[in-house]
């Protein structure tokens, strides 16, 4: 089995120091620190600054930026770059991410480690190009056809845009999956202090290349953790990969048995490794009557509401998802068992994450949705009212 | 080695995934013939096998990548060109070939075709043109000649077909050729030239689809089709590409040959030259200098 090899960041890509920058620029710097040396993109508000900065920086670091003819092209061009040996990302928002979905499925099927950055805006369709939303949270999980799993992270601060996109790249390499970095317009365009550490303090994961000779190597024979070892074009393996259902050799096999083996592994490699992937932040869960569970910018807005409710004497805890998918189901279940209610504020009106909490908490505790159609963030009063109602 | 053993040995076997044979193509289909040409071109082109990658989309021709024993990628419908672009730009030492059909390259992939030609990405696109979506049962393509019958043009096509050599040439492709499945020697030579050409190369290969297109249009069998190619082809190297369009099912003249062979900096060279001029020593040169 290929061990997960950690190394430290290549100093060429690391802008060590204290900066004042926006979330989109911080995400770009994080990607460079993580070793991303290829980006393909297409302009779209509110994400464009990520690739604008990448196109300024990459000629000085060593790598390629290409502005493709559309998002469909971007989302597959980056996969070509990955199979040639680079770490790569594409960056977009609502309509562009919708166009990319077929290639999310391709990345899942070929097990191409790569990162899709989605700076979420209001939708559907052209929606609110310049204003925030969190209504693509289910899309990033289910957006492409067929059975597969992805990983998704959601930053709340500009510093986290830097820090967690590094996690996104690392997780992509460890599990060979497309990883979504679910920002939103607020986080992307907010300017804050960002501390970029020294390169040798930044942990990056190397690709899990095989050490087997070509005659022994099978492209999709999984290691015990269900993830196969990788090779790249140009190394003499003369391997084949296909988006058709395939066997361990990477050859197409069009029958129910091969389908079962492939899709179960694609799903289980995330499900069974989920305890190593989950990442969330908690505060004052023990003894709380109400827990506010949120993510991204909404988790940050909720802080004010929590403070207001505490002033009224309500025992409020909070749980903030950093990794949204896979969902930390066992922990949410524990929390549900210990509180009266879970309040879920998010910038969508159909409870994209709330319904996941409801499914887990069904019959255990109350779940209070705090929907918002997007275009701005919640008024903290709205979340406060929900907490007070939940505490009743 | 006895004569019998020699006969049994296929001269292109080392380039094929023999463990995947028999292949999916119909009897009389021209795709296999062109793969044979390609395998011979691979032998002749002087490019080390481990540095040669092939990318296909989804169509009958899209299955080519699966039968060639190279680093081979069978991606999504219409998108082999952007995938190949990523491969080439990430590792400029690779020779990257896209091998796919007319529906894949010219219809759903048309935007990628024109932009790759414009950028002069150093890849070779070999596009089989059988005038139909054969894998899905024969629907009309943007190359289907006027009046030709396909399942979604049951009364005959009435849209103007693409003149693809003209399209890619006008977008800036540096090598453009057309041959038919009959011209195996010329096609093999064109493949060698295209793979060794720096920049965007495009070869259109006219190829018989006896099961669907020829049958439905009552054009005879594969042999009859190859005879038609033989008798009606006119080699015009350097032809004005605006005059090589294929509009009728049975054109009087099939113009074949090497239409374009010019020099222009490819994407990576243009990027390196431009950025090093603008950024001086700060620019990190991409690929071998």
GROMACS .gro file of N, CA, C and O in nm, chain A residues 38 59-70 72-73 76-77 79-81 83-84 86 102-103 106 110 232-244 249 251-252, chain B residues 14-15 17 19-20 49-51 53 63 65-66 69-77 79 82-83 85-87 89-91 94 111-112 115 119 267 271 275 279 282-284 286:
model
  344
   38UNK      N    1  -0.138   2.430  -1.178
   38UNK     CA    2  -0.216   2.440  -1.301
   38UNK      C    3  -0.358   2.482  -1.265
   38UNK      O    4  -0.420   2.424  -1.176
   59UNK      N    5   0.326   3.259  -1.335
   59UNK     CA    6   0.449   3.272  -1.416
   59UNK      C    7   0.574   3.292  -1.328
   59UNK      O    8   0.686   3.265  -1.372
   60UNK      N    9   0.553   3.340  -1.207
   60UNK     CA   10   0.667   3.365  -1.117
   60UNK      C   11   0.698   3.243  -1.029
   60UNK      O   12   0.800   3.238  -0.962
   61UNK      N   13   0.606   3.147  -1.031
   61UNK     CA   14   0.621   3.028  -0.946
   61UNK      C   15   0.662   2.908  -1.030
   61UNK      O   16   0.739   2.822  -0.985
   62UNK      N   17   0.611   2.904  -1.154
   62UNK     CA   18   0.636   2.789  -1.240
   62UNK      C   19   0.512   2.705  -1.252
   62UNK      O   20   0.477   2.632  -1.157
   63UNK      N   21   0.446   2.716  -1.365
   63UNK     CA   22   0.321   2.643  -1.385
   63UNK      C   23   0.242   2.708  -1.496
   63UNK      O   24   0.296   2.792  -1.569
   64UNK      N   25   0.116   2.671  -1.508
   64UNK     CA   26   0.037   2.719  -1.621
   64UNK      C   27  -0.100   2.765  -1.573
   64UNK      O   28  -0.164   2.697  -1.494
   65UNK      N   29  -0.141   2.879  -1.624
   65UNK     CA   30  -0.283   2.915  -1.617
   65UNK      C   31  -0.333   2.924  -1.759
   65UNK      O   32  -0.268   2.981  -1.845
   66UNK      N   33  -0.449   2.866  -1.783
   66UNK     CA   34  -0.511   2.883  -1.914
   66UNK      C   35  -0.657   2.921  -1.895
   66UNK      O   36  -0.729   2.858  -1.817
   67UNK      N   37  -0.696   3.028  -1.963
   67UNK     CA   38  -0.837   3.064  -1.963
   67UNK      C   39  -0.902   2.990  -2.078
   67UNK      O   40  -0.872   3.015  -2.194
   68UNK      N   41  -0.988   2.896  -2.043
   68UNK     CA   42  -1.048   2.811  -2.145
   68UNK      C   43  -1.169   2.879  -2.209
   68UNK      O   44  -1.212   2.985  -2.166
   69UNK      N   45  -1.225   2.812  -2.308
   69UNK     CA   46  -1.337   2.869  -2.384
   69UNK      C   47  -1.468   2.861  -2.307
   69UNK      O   48  -1.564   2.931  -2.340
   70UNK      N   49  -1.476   2.776  -2.207
   70UNK     CA   50  -1.595   2.769  -2.123
   70UNK      C   51  -1.561   2.684  -2.000
   70UNK      O   52  -1.450   2.633  -1.986
   72UNK      N   53  -1.699   2.402  -1.918
   72UNK     CA   54  -1.694   2.260  -1.950
   72UNK      C   55  -1.550   2.223  -1.983
   72UNK      O   56  -1.495   2.125  -1.933
   73UNK      N   57  -1.488   2.306  -2.066
   73UNK     CA   58  -1.349   2.283  -2.105
   73UNK      C   59  -1.255   2.295  -1.984
   73UNK      O   60  -1.164   2.214  -1.966
   76UNK      N   61  -1.239   1.986  -1.755
   76UNK     CA   62  -1.172   1.865  -1.801
   76UNK      C   63  -1.025   1.893  -1.832
   76UNK      O   64  -0.941   1.807  -1.816
   77UNK      N   65  -0.995   2.016  -1.872
   77UNK     CA   66  -0.856   2.053  -1.898
   77UNK      C   67  -0.772   2.028  -1.773
   77UNK      O   68  -0.661   1.974  -1.779
   79UNK      N   69  -0.815   1.814  -1.552
   79UNK     CA   70  -0.794   1.672  -1.527
   79UNK      C   71  -0.684   1.616  -1.617
   79UNK      O   72  -0.608   1.527  -1.576
   80UNK      N   73  -0.673   1.669  -1.738
   80UNK     CA   74  -0.560   1.632  -1.822
   80UNK      C   75  -0.429   1.668  -1.754
   80UNK      O   76  -0.334   1.590  -1.750
   81UNK      N   77  -0.426   1.788  -1.695
   81UNK     CA   78  -0.305   1.834  -1.625
   81UNK      C   79  -0.272   1.744  -1.506
   81UNK      O   80  -0.155   1.713  -1.480
   83UNK      N   81  -0.347   1.423  -1.476
   83UNK     CA   82  -0.296   1.294  -1.525
   83UNK      C   83  -0.157   1.308  -1.587
   83UNK      O   84  -0.091   1.206  -1.613
   84UNK      N   85  -0.115   1.431  -1.613
   84UNK     CA   86   0.023   1.453  -1.658
   84UNK      C   87   0.113   1.485  -1.539
   84UNK      O   88   0.232   1.509  -1.556
   86UNK      N   89   0.050   1.719  -1.254
   86UNK     CA   90   0.041   1.841  -1.172
   86UNK      C   91  -0.078   1.835  -1.077
   86UNK      O   92  -0.172   1.759  -1.095
  102UNK      N   93  -2.068   1.738  -1.545
  102UNK     CA   94  -2.034   1.611  -1.609
  102UNK      C   95  -1.890   1.572  -1.575
  102UNK      O   96  -1.858   1.454  -1.560
  103UNK      N   97  -1.807   1.672  -1.560
  103UNK     CA   98  -1.666   1.642  -1.534
  103UNK      C   99  -1.636   1.620  -1.387
  103UNK      O  100  -1.530   1.569  -1.352
  106UNK      N  101  -1.675   1.265  -1.411
  106UNK     CA  102  -1.556   1.205  -1.471
  106UNK      C  103  -1.443   1.195  -1.370
  106UNK      O  104  -1.376   1.091  -1.360
  110UNK      N  105  -1.280   0.847  -1.286
  110UNK     CA  106  -1.138   0.822  -1.314
  110UNK      C  107  -1.054   0.830  -1.186
  110UNK      O  108  -0.938   0.796  -1.187
  232UNK      N  109   0.114   0.841  -1.385
  232UNK     CA  110   0.085   0.955  -1.472
  232UNK      C  111   0.133   0.926  -1.614
  232UNK      O  112   0.215   0.835  -1.634
  233UNK      N  113   0.081   1.001  -1.706
  233UNK     CA  114   0.121   0.985  -1.846
  233UNK      C  115   0.270   1.014  -1.859
  233UNK      O  116   0.323   1.102  -1.792
  234UNK      N  117   0.335   0.938  -1.944
  234UNK     CA  118   0.476   0.966  -1.973
  234UNK      C  119   0.575   0.883  -1.894
  234UNK      O  120   0.696   0.894  -1.915
  235UNK      N  121   0.525   0.798  -1.802
  235UNK     CA  122   0.616   0.719  -1.719
  235UNK      C  123   0.633   0.574  -1.766
  235UNK      O  124   0.696   0.494  -1.697
  236UNK      N  125   0.575   0.542  -1.881
  236UNK     CA  126   0.598   0.408  -1.936
  236UNK      C  127   0.500   0.302  -1.889
  236UNK      O  128   0.519   0.183  -1.916
  237UNK      N  129   0.394   0.343  -1.821
  237UNK     CA  130   0.296   0.242  -1.775
  237UNK      C  131   0.198   0.203  -1.886
  237UNK      O  132   0.137   0.098  -1.880
  238UNK      N  133   0.183   0.290  -1.984
  238UNK     CA  134   0.095   0.265  -2.098
  238UNK      C  135  -0.040   0.213  -2.049
  238UNK      O  136  -0.088   0.107  -2.089
  239UNK      N  137  -0.100   0.289  -1.958
  239UNK     CA  138  -0.223   0.249  -1.891
  239UNK      C  139  -0.345   0.306  -1.963
  239UNK      O  140  -0.333   0.396  -2.046
  240UNK      N  141  -0.460   0.253  -1.925
  240UNK     CA  142  -0.584   0.301  -1.984
  240UNK      C  143  -0.681   0.342  -1.874
  240UNK      O  144  -0.696   0.271  -1.775
  241UNK      N  145  -0.745   0.456  -1.893
  241UNK     CA  146  -0.854   0.493  -1.803
  241UNK      C  147  -0.975   0.533  -1.888
  241UNK      O  148  -0.959   0.584  -1.999
  242UNK      N  149  -1.092   0.508  -1.835
  242UNK     CA  150  -1.214   0.537  -1.909
  242UNK      C  151  -1.324   0.581  -1.814
  242UNK      O  152  -1.329   0.535  -1.699
  243UNK      N  153  -1.412   0.665  -1.864
  243UNK     CA  154  -1.531   0.704  -1.790
  243UNK      C  155  -1.641   0.600  -1.797
  243UNK      O  156  -1.745   0.613  -1.733
  244UNK      N  157  -1.619   0.494  -1.877
  244UNK     CA  158  -1.712   0.381  -1.873
  244UNK      C  159  -1.689   0.305  -1.743
  244UNK      O  160  -1.581   0.311  -1.684
  249UNK      N  161  -0.829  -0.332  -1.415
  249UNK     CA  162  -0.732  -0.300  -1.521
  249UNK      C  163  -0.760  -0.164  -1.583
  249UNK      O  164  -0.683  -0.116  -1.664
  251UNK      N  165  -1.019  -0.135  -1.774
  251UNK     CA  166  -1.086  -0.169  -1.899
  251UNK      C  167  -1.238  -0.162  -1.880
  251UNK      O  168  -1.289  -0.201  -1.775
  252UNK      N  169  -1.309  -0.116  -1.984
  252UNK     CA  170  -1.455  -0.110  -1.971
  252UNK      C  171  -1.517  -0.248  -1.955
  252UNK      O  172  -1.477  -0.342  -2.025
  406UNK      N  173   0.229  -0.503  -3.112
  406UNK     CA  174   0.292  -0.444  -2.993
  406UNK      C  175   0.229  -0.310  -2.952
  406UNK      O  176   0.249  -0.263  -2.842
  407UNK      N  177   0.152  -0.251  -3.043
  407UNK     CA  178   0.088  -0.123  -3.011
  407UNK      C  179  -0.057  -0.140  -2.966
  407UNK      O  180  -0.126  -0.044  -2.938
  409UNK      N  181  -0.374  -0.332  -2.736
  409UNK     CA  182  -0.411  -0.408  -2.617
  409UNK      C  183  -0.480  -0.535  -2.666
  409UNK      O  184  -0.603  -0.540  -2.678
  411UNK      N  185  -0.535  -0.800  -2.525
  411UNK     CA  186  -0.627  -0.862  -2.429
  411UNK      C  187  -0.767  -0.801  -2.435
  411UNK      O  188  -0.857  -0.846  -2.365
  412UNK      N  189  -0.783  -0.697  -2.518
  412UNK     CA  190  -0.917  -0.639  -2.531
  412UNK      C  191  -0.984  -0.680  -2.662
  412UNK      O  192  -1.095  -0.636  -2.692
  441UNK      N  193   0.741   0.538  -2.720
  441UNK     CA  194   0.604   0.499  -2.688
  441UNK      C  195   0.556   0.555  -2.554
  441UNK      O  196   0.441   0.590  -2.538
  442UNK      N  197   0.649   0.562  -2.459
  442UNK     CA  198   0.607   0.606  -2.325
  442UNK      C  199   0.580   0.757  -2.321
  442UNK      O  200   0.524   0.806  -2.223
  443UNK      N  201   0.617   0.827  -2.427
  443UNK     CA  202   0.590   0.972  -2.430
  443UNK      C  203   0.472   1.008  -2.520
  443UNK      O  204   0.449   1.125  -2.552
  445UNK      N  205   0.071   0.994  -2.575
  445UNK     CA  206  -0.058   0.973  -2.508
  445UNK      C  207  -0.170   0.993  -2.607
  445UNK      O  208  -0.161   1.076  -2.698
  455UNK      N  209  -1.359   0.471  -2.923
  455UNK     CA  210  -1.308   0.348  -2.865
  455UNK      C  211  -1.162   0.322  -2.901
  455UNK      O  212  -1.101   0.229  -2.848
  457UNK      N  213  -0.889   0.479  -2.828
  457UNK     CA  214  -0.794   0.492  -2.716
  457UNK      C  215  -0.787   0.362  -2.636
  457UNK      O  216  -0.681   0.325  -2.586
  458UNK      N  217  -0.897   0.292  -2.628
  458UNK     CA  218  -0.901   0.170  -2.547
  458UNK      C  219  -0.827   0.052  -2.608
  458UNK      O  220  -0.798  -0.045  -2.538
  461UNK      N  221  -0.207   0.040  -2.701
  461UNK     CA  222  -0.128   0.020  -2.579
  461UNK      C  223  -0.033   0.139  -2.561
  461UNK      O  224   0.087   0.134  -2.586
  462UNK      N  225  -0.096   0.248  -2.523
  462UNK     CA  226  -0.025   0.373  -2.494
  462UNK      C  227  -0.089   0.426  -2.366
  462UNK      O  228  -0.187   0.370  -2.318
  463UNK      N  229  -0.040   0.535  -2.312
  463UNK     CA  230  -0.115   0.604  -2.207
  463UNK      C  231  -0.241   0.655  -2.277
  463UNK      O  232  -0.233   0.740  -2.367
  464UNK      N  233  -0.355   0.599  -2.238
  464UNK     CA  234  -0.474   0.624  -2.319
  464UNK      C  235  -0.592   0.664  -2.230
  464UNK      O  236  -0.616   0.603  -2.127
  465UNK      N  237  -0.662   0.765  -2.275
  465UNK     CA  238  -0.768   0.826  -2.195
  465UNK      C  239  -0.897   0.831  -2.275
  465UNK      O  240  -0.901   0.889  -2.383
  466UNK      N  241  -0.999   0.770  -2.219
  466UNK     CA  242  -1.131   0.768  -2.283
  466UNK      C  243  -1.219   0.857  -2.196
  466UNK      O  244  -1.258   0.817  -2.088
  467UNK      N  245  -1.242   0.978  -2.240
  467UNK     CA  246  -1.302   1.078  -2.150
  467UNK      C  247  -1.450   1.100  -2.180
  467UNK      O  248  -1.522   1.004  -2.205
  468UNK      N  249  -1.496   1.224  -2.178
  468UNK     CA  250  -1.640   1.250  -2.197
  468UNK      C  251  -1.669   1.287  -2.342
  468UNK      O  252  -1.578   1.318  -2.420
  469UNK      N  253  -1.798   1.286  -2.375
  469UNK     CA  254  -1.839   1.313  -2.513
  469UNK      C  255  -1.807   1.458  -2.550
  469UNK      O  256  -1.854   1.551  -2.486
  471UNK      N  257  -1.519   1.615  -2.538
  471UNK     CA  258  -1.418   1.689  -2.462
  471UNK      C  259  -1.277   1.635  -2.467
  471UNK      O  260  -1.197   1.669  -2.379
  474UNK      N  261  -0.999   1.950  -2.486
  474UNK     CA  262  -0.952   2.018  -2.363
  474UNK      C  263  -0.877   1.926  -2.266
  474UNK      O  264  -0.785   1.973  -2.197
  475UNK      N  265  -0.913   1.798  -2.261
  475UNK     CA  266  -0.835   1.707  -2.176
  475UNK      C  267  -0.692   1.697  -2.230
  475UNK      O  268  -0.594   1.708  -2.155
  477UNK      N  269  -0.539   1.912  -2.405
  477UNK     CA  270  -0.474   2.041  -2.381
  477UNK      C  271  -0.409   2.041  -2.242
  477UNK      O  272  -0.294   2.083  -2.226
  478UNK      N  273  -0.484   1.993  -2.143
  478UNK     CA  274  -0.430   1.986  -2.007
  478UNK      C  275  -0.309   1.894  -1.998
  478UNK      O  276  -0.208   1.928  -1.936
  479UNK      N  277  -0.317   1.779  -2.062
  479UNK     CA  278  -0.203   1.684  -2.062
  479UNK      C  279  -0.079   1.750  -2.120
  479UNK      O  280   0.030   1.744  -2.063
  481UNK      N  281  -0.007   2.073  -2.181
  481UNK     CA  282   0.048   2.192  -2.114
  481UNK      C  283   0.115   2.153  -1.983
  481UNK      O  284   0.215   2.214  -1.943
  482UNK      N  285   0.062   2.051  -1.917
  482UNK     CA  286   0.122   2.010  -1.789
  482UNK      C  287   0.254   1.938  -1.810
  482UNK      O  288   0.344   1.948  -1.726
  483UNK      N  289   0.266   1.864  -1.917
  483UNK     CA  290   0.392   1.797  -1.948
  483UNK      C  291   0.426   1.816  -2.095
  483UNK      O  292   0.387   1.736  -2.181
  486UNK      N  293   0.527   1.541  -2.360
  486UNK     CA  294   0.438   1.439  -2.418
  486UNK      C  295   0.398   1.478  -2.560
  486UNK      O  296   0.383   1.595  -2.592
  503UNK      N  297  -1.657   2.388  -3.014
  503UNK     CA  298  -1.597   2.507  -2.951
  503UNK      C  299  -1.452   2.478  -2.910
  503UNK      O  300  -1.364   2.564  -2.921
  504UNK      N  301  -1.429   2.356  -2.863
  504UNK     CA  302  -1.292   2.320  -2.820
  504UNK      C  303  -1.200   2.308  -2.942
  504UNK      O  304  -1.083   2.345  -2.937
  507UNK      N  305  -1.102   2.662  -3.066
  507UNK     CA  306  -1.014   2.733  -2.972
  507UNK      C  307  -0.877   2.668  -2.961
  507UNK      O  308  -0.777   2.738  -2.943
  511UNK      N  309  -0.540   2.863  -3.046
  511UNK     CA  310  -0.428   2.871  -2.950
  511UNK      C  311  -0.303   2.804  -3.003
  511UNK      O  312  -0.195   2.822  -2.949
  659UNK      N  313   0.132   2.713  -2.839
  659UNK     CA  314   0.088   2.778  -2.715
  659UNK      C  315   0.202   2.795  -2.617
  659UNK      O  316   0.225   2.904  -2.561
  663UNK      N  317   0.371   3.135  -2.495
  663UNK     CA  318   0.362   3.172  -2.353
  663UNK      C  319   0.502   3.201  -2.298
  663UNK      O  320   0.524   3.305  -2.234
  667UNK      N  321   0.597   3.578  -2.192
  667UNK     CA  322   0.611   3.606  -2.049
  667UNK      C  323   0.756   3.633  -2.010
  667UNK      O  324   0.782   3.714  -1.921
  671UNK      N  325   0.844   3.960  -1.820
  671UNK     CA  326   0.881   3.942  -1.678
  671UNK      C  327   1.031   3.922  -1.657
  671UNK      O  328   1.077   3.922  -1.542
  674UNK      N  329   1.242   3.699  -1.376
  674UNK     CA  330   1.146   3.654  -1.275
  674UNK      C  331   1.058   3.540  -1.329
  674UNK      O  332   0.997   3.466  -1.254
  675UNK      N  333   1.052   3.529  -1.462
  675UNK     CA  334   0.964   3.428  -1.521
  675UNK      C  335   1.027   3.290  -1.507
  675UNK      O  336   1.145   3.270  -1.538
  676UNK      N  337   0.946   3.197  -1.462
  676UNK     CA  338   0.992   3.058  -1.453
  676UNK      C  339   0.952   2.986  -1.582
  676UNK      O  340   0.834   2.962  -1.607
  678UNK      N  341   0.863   2.742  -1.865
  678UNK     CA  342   0.784   2.620  -1.855
  678UNK      C  343   0.831   2.516  -1.958
  678UNK      O  344   0.835   2.545  -2.077
   0.00000   0.00000   0.00000
